[in-house]
Amino acid sequence: MSAAPLVGYSSSGSEDESEDGMRTRPGDGSHRSGQTPLPRQRFPVPDSVLNMFPGTEEGSEDDSTKHGGRVRTFPHERGNWATHIYIPYEAKEEFLDLLDVLLPHAQTYVPRLVRMEAFHLSLSQSVVLRHHWILPFVQALKTRMASFQRTFIGLEVTSGHAQFLDLVSEVDRVMEEFDLTTFYQDPSFHLSLAWCVGDARLQLEGQCLQELQAIVNGFEDAEVLLRMHTEQVRCKSGNKFFSMPLK
């Protein structure tokens, strides 16, 4: 039996961020009766003031250079929190050893590939929540997740697929309650190992993936180290994290 299959894919995930800024309030435009109102002019806020409030909207910029060139698929708006539901994977040393072999080989085909800083299996698309929705949304998720058992996964799920579909089905029900986008139809569950800006599927498909799969298949105890004991589902909303234990 071979180890978990490797896949190349394109993703349209958005940058996670929180909203805790404030907006300067313009003048009320009042003037004395009989006088011509002065023209309104909004003067720029001095840098010394902006630096006092680094999280304010006046000073916020969608600078893609700060997050590897990635660009949001939906704009930042005051009160919106990017939200994502996933299963975390705590990488052990043996897994990182395998990745240290895989990534340099893949970079011979796509040099701009970058190793993931953290590993997870997605159960939802990235969606936007209003701040006052977060707690009821998480509570609804906890209710849906309460009855699920733990399971095992590899790079791409080759067993237990039906159980993950059941998880997604419950997540989708919560999304529908809040009028949010549900997960993909007929999803393929996988653990992302590396990423790059742009669509590099043509370079990765075919010979590259075959060679990478051969490395995985030949790696000592690959089937065992690529299993994961899943104990919880997490929801990340902006900079807030919520955990839902599985039985």
Short mmCIF file of C-alpha atoms in Angstrom, two decimals:
data_model
loop_
_atom_site.label_atom_id
_atom_site.label_comp_id
_atom_site.label_asym_id
_atom_site.label_seq_id
_atom_site.Cartn_x
_atom_site.Cartn_y
_atom_site.Cartn_z
CA MET A 1 0.00 0.00 0.00
CA SER A 2 1.47 3.36 -0.99
CA ALA A 3 1.62 6.43 1.22
CA ALA A 4 -0.82 9.31 0.93
CA PRO A 5 -0.94 10.80 -2.59
CA LEU A 6 0.42 14.26 -3.32
CA VAL A 7 -1.69 16.80 -5.19
CA GLY A 8 -1.11 20.19 -6.78
CA TYR A 9 -3.96 22.68 -6.62
CA SER A 10 -4.86 26.36 -6.82
CA SER A 11 -6.44 28.14 -3.86
CA SER A 12 -8.26 31.45 -3.52
CA GLY A 13 -8.03 31.82 0.23
CA SER A 14 -8.00 35.26 1.74
CA GLU A 15 -5.75 36.81 4.32
CA ASP A 16 -6.98 36.39 7.88
CA GLU A 17 -7.20 39.59 9.83
CA SER A 18 -9.09 41.19 12.71
CA GLU A 19 -10.82 44.53 12.81
CA ASP A 20 -10.21 46.77 15.80
CA GLY A 21 -9.72 50.14 14.16
CA MET A 22 -11.56 53.43 14.29
CA ARG A 23 -12.48 56.12 11.82
CA THR A 24 -11.95 59.88 12.25
CA ARG A 25 -15.26 61.73 12.31
CA PRO A 26 -15.72 64.63 9.89
CA GLY A 27 -17.15 67.96 11.04
CA ASP A 28 -20.88 68.26 11.38
CA GLY A 29 -20.95 71.03 8.76
CA SER A 30 -22.99 73.43 10.93
CA HIS A 31 -22.78 77.21 10.34
CA ARG A 32 -24.49 80.36 11.53
CA SER A 33 -27.62 81.51 9.76
CA GLY A 34 -26.94 83.98 6.98
CA GLN A 35 -23.29 83.09 6.61
CA THR A 36 -21.80 81.27 3.67
CA PRO A 37 -20.48 77.92 4.88
CA LEU A 38 -16.77 77.46 4.59
CA PRO A 39 -15.67 74.82 2.10
CA ARG A 40 -15.04 71.49 3.74
CA GLN A 41 -11.49 70.26 3.63
CA ARG A 42 -10.15 67.11 5.20
CA PHE A 43 -6.58 67.55 6.29
CA PRO A 44 -4.25 64.54 6.41
CA VAL A 45 -3.61 63.00 9.79
CA PRO A 46 0.02 63.58 10.85
CA ASP A 47 2.29 60.52 10.88
CA SER A 48 3.03 61.11 14.56
CA VAL A 49 -0.68 60.61 15.31
CA LEU A 50 -1.11 57.59 13.02
CA ASN A 51 1.83 55.87 14.70
CA MET A 52 -0.02 56.14 18.00
CA PHE A 53 -2.85 53.98 16.60
CA PRO A 54 -1.27 51.35 14.28
CA GLY A 55 -4.55 49.44 14.00
CA THR A 56 -6.71 52.32 12.79
CA GLU A 57 -8.28 52.47 9.37
CA GLU A 58 -6.50 55.73 8.60
CA GLY A 59 -3.17 53.95 8.73
CA SER A 60 -4.14 50.52 7.35
CA GLU A 61 -2.94 49.46 3.93
CA ASP A 62 -3.44 46.26 1.97
CA ASP A 63 0.30 45.74 1.47
CA SER A 64 0.80 42.34 -0.17
CA THR A 65 4.57 42.50 0.43
CA LYS A 66 3.87 42.01 4.13
CA HIS A 67 2.35 38.55 3.53
CA GLY A 68 4.38 37.02 0.72
CA GLY A 69 2.63 38.72 -2.19
CA ARG A 70 -0.78 37.22 -1.42
CA VAL A 71 -3.78 39.45 -2.17
CA ARG A 72 -7.16 39.33 -0.42
CA THR A 73 -10.09 38.04 -2.43
CA PHE A 74 -12.39 40.39 -0.51
CA PRO A 75 -11.49 43.91 0.67
CA HIS A 76 -10.92 44.90 4.27
CA GLU A 77 -13.95 46.65 5.71
CA ARG A 78 -14.52 48.01 9.18
CA GLY A 79 -16.35 45.41 11.28
CA ASN A 80 -15.57 42.43 9.02
CA TRP A 81 -13.58 39.46 10.34
CA ALA A 82 -12.13 36.86 7.96
CA THR A 83 -13.12 33.42 9.29
CA HIS A 84 -11.97 29.87 8.51
CA ILE A 85 -12.79 26.43 10.01
CA TYR A 86 -10.09 23.77 9.91
CA ILE A 87 -8.43 20.80 11.62
CA PRO A 88 -4.91 21.63 12.87
CA TYR A 89 -1.94 19.33 12.30
CA GLU A 90 0.96 19.40 14.74
CA ALA A 91 3.94 18.42 12.58
CA LYS A 92 6.43 16.07 14.21
CA GLU A 93 10.15 15.93 13.44
CA GLU A 94 9.79 12.96 11.07
CA PHE A 95 7.17 14.82 9.02
CA LEU A 96 9.41 17.88 8.78
CA ASP A 97 12.31 15.62 7.71
CA LEU A 98 10.16 14.36 4.83
CA LEU A 99 9.20 17.91 3.90
CA ASP A 100 12.88 18.90 3.91
CA VAL A 101 13.36 16.34 1.13
CA LEU A 102 10.18 17.12 -0.82
CA LEU A 103 10.38 20.90 -0.94
CA PRO A 104 13.87 21.31 -2.50
CA HIS A 105 12.91 18.79 -5.18
CA ALA A 106 9.67 20.66 -5.94
CA GLN A 107 11.59 23.95 -6.05
CA THR A 108 13.62 22.66 -9.01
CA TYR A 109 10.32 22.94 -10.94
CA VAL A 110 8.84 25.98 -9.15
CA PRO A 111 11.61 27.94 -7.38
CA ARG A 112 9.17 30.36 -5.69
CA LEU A 113 7.52 27.63 -3.61
CA VAL A 114 7.54 28.45 0.12
CA ARG A 115 7.05 26.00 2.96
CA MET A 116 3.86 26.37 4.99
CA GLU A 117 4.41 27.88 8.42
CA ALA A 118 1.60 25.79 9.89
CA PHE A 119 -0.38 22.79 8.64
CA HIS A 120 -4.11 22.18 8.62
CA LEU A 121 -7.00 20.52 6.80
CA SER A 122 -9.72 22.97 5.74
CA LEU A 123 -13.38 22.32 6.48
CA SER A 124 -14.62 25.64 5.07
CA GLN A 125 -13.79 28.40 2.67
CA SER A 126 -12.70 31.74 4.10
CA VAL A 127 -15.81 33.78 4.84
CA VAL A 128 -16.53 37.19 6.33
CA LEU A 129 -18.24 37.52 9.73
CA ARG A 130 -19.48 40.67 11.38
CA HIS A 131 -17.94 41.07 14.83
CA HIS A 132 -21.23 40.57 16.70
CA TRP A 133 -21.77 37.26 14.86
CA ILE A 134 -18.58 35.60 16.08
CA LEU A 135 -19.73 34.18 19.42
CA PRO A 136 -23.13 32.85 18.21
CA PHE A 137 -21.38 31.44 15.12
CA VAL A 138 -18.81 29.60 17.25
CA GLN A 139 -21.50 28.34 19.62
CA ALA A 140 -23.44 26.94 16.66
CA LEU A 141 -20.26 25.19 15.47
CA LYS A 142 -19.62 23.69 18.91
CA THR A 143 -23.13 22.29 18.96
CA ARG A 144 -22.63 20.70 15.53
CA MET A 145 -19.19 19.27 16.37
CA ALA A 146 -20.10 17.80 19.75
CA SER A 147 -21.03 14.32 18.49
CA PHE A 148 -18.08 13.62 16.16
CA GLN A 149 -15.37 11.04 16.77
CA ARG A 150 -11.64 11.57 16.17
CA THR A 151 -9.98 10.21 13.03
CA PHE A 152 -6.72 9.95 11.05
CA ILE A 153 -5.57 11.74 7.90
CA GLY A 154 -2.57 11.86 5.57
CA LEU A 155 -1.44 14.38 2.94
CA GLU A 156 -4.58 13.60 0.99
CA VAL A 157 -7.32 11.70 2.76
CA THR A 158 -7.52 8.18 1.33
CA SER A 159 -9.66 6.75 4.14
CA GLY A 160 -12.22 8.35 6.40
CA HIS A 161 -13.41 10.55 3.52
CA ALA A 162 -17.06 9.98 4.44
CA GLN A 163 -16.46 11.13 8.02
CA PHE A 164 -14.89 14.37 6.81
CA LEU A 165 -17.84 14.94 4.50
CA ASP A 166 -20.09 14.59 7.56
CA LEU A 167 -18.01 17.24 9.35
CA VAL A 168 -18.24 19.57 6.37
CA SER A 169 -21.99 18.99 6.19
CA GLU A 170 -22.40 20.25 9.77
CA VAL A 171 -20.10 23.23 9.12
CA ASP A 172 -22.13 24.04 5.99
CA ARG A 173 -25.34 24.05 8.04
CA VAL A 174 -23.87 26.71 10.31
CA MET A 175 -22.71 28.69 7.27
CA GLU A 176 -26.24 28.59 5.87
CA GLU A 177 -27.69 29.78 9.19
CA PHE A 178 -25.52 32.90 8.86
CA ASP A 179 -26.06 33.23 5.10
CA LEU A 180 -22.38 32.49 4.35
CA THR A 181 -20.66 30.58 1.54
CA THR A 182 -20.59 26.81 2.04
CA PHE A 183 -17.65 24.51 1.24
CA TYR A 184 -16.80 23.17 -2.22
CA GLN A 185 -18.91 20.49 -3.88
CA ASP A 186 -17.18 17.05 -3.85
CA PRO A 187 -14.14 18.36 -1.90
CA SER A 188 -10.75 16.67 -1.80
CA PHE A 189 -9.34 16.83 1.73
CA HIS A 190 -5.61 17.44 1.90
CA LEU A 191 -2.81 18.88 4.01
CA SER A 192 -0.99 21.80 2.35
CA LEU A 193 2.81 21.50 2.46
CA ALA A 194 3.95 24.55 0.49
CA TRP A 195 2.54 27.49 -1.47
CA CYS A 196 3.51 30.13 -4.02
CA VAL A 197 2.01 33.23 -5.59
CA GLY A 198 0.32 32.50 -8.93
CA ASP A 199 -0.92 29.32 -10.58
CA ALA A 200 1.94 26.80 -10.91
CA ARG A 201 -0.13 23.67 -11.55
CA LEU A 202 1.31 23.13 -15.04
CA GLN A 203 4.85 22.99 -13.65
CA LEU A 204 3.87 20.69 -10.79
CA GLU A 205 1.58 18.25 -12.55
CA GLY A 206 2.95 15.19 -14.29
CA GLN A 207 6.63 14.41 -13.77
CA CYS A 208 7.14 16.61 -10.71
CA LEU A 209 4.29 15.08 -8.71
CA GLN A 210 5.31 11.58 -9.79
CA GLU A 211 8.85 12.16 -8.52
CA LEU A 212 7.57 13.65 -5.26
CA GLN A 213 5.19 10.71 -4.79
CA ALA A 214 8.11 8.31 -5.28
CA ILE A 215 10.00 10.14 -2.51
CA VAL A 216 7.01 9.81 -0.16
CA ASN A 217 6.50 6.14 -1.00
CA GLY A 218 10.19 5.40 -0.36
CA PHE A 219 10.40 7.34 2.90
CA GLU A 220 10.80 5.13 5.97
CA ASP A 221 7.51 4.52 7.80
CA ALA A 222 5.76 7.07 5.55
CA GLU A 223 2.32 5.55 6.09
CA VAL A 224 2.65 5.82 9.86
CA LEU A 225 4.13 9.32 10.10
CA LEU A 226 1.54 10.77 7.70
CA ARG A 227 -1.32 9.74 9.94
CA MET A 228 -2.78 12.32 12.26
CA HIS A 229 -4.80 11.88 15.41
CA THR A 230 -7.48 14.55 15.13
CA GLU A 231 -8.67 15.79 18.49
CA GLN A 232 -10.34 19.09 17.66
CA VAL A 233 -11.79 21.41 15.04
CA ARG A 234 -10.73 25.05 15.17
CA CYS A 235 -12.31 28.29 14.03
CA LYS A 236 -10.08 31.29 13.35
CA SER A 237 -11.88 34.61 13.11
CA GLY A 238 -9.50 37.53 12.69
CA ASN A 239 -7.00 37.10 15.52
CA LYS A 240 -9.36 35.01 17.67
CA PHE A 241 -9.12 31.20 17.91
CA PHE A 242 -11.87 28.85 19.11
CA SER A 243 -11.50 25.09 19.67
CA MET A 244 -14.20 22.42 19.44
CA PRO A 245 -13.02 19.09 20.94
CA LEU A 246 -14.01 15.85 19.20
CA LYS A 247 -14.89 12.73 21.18
#
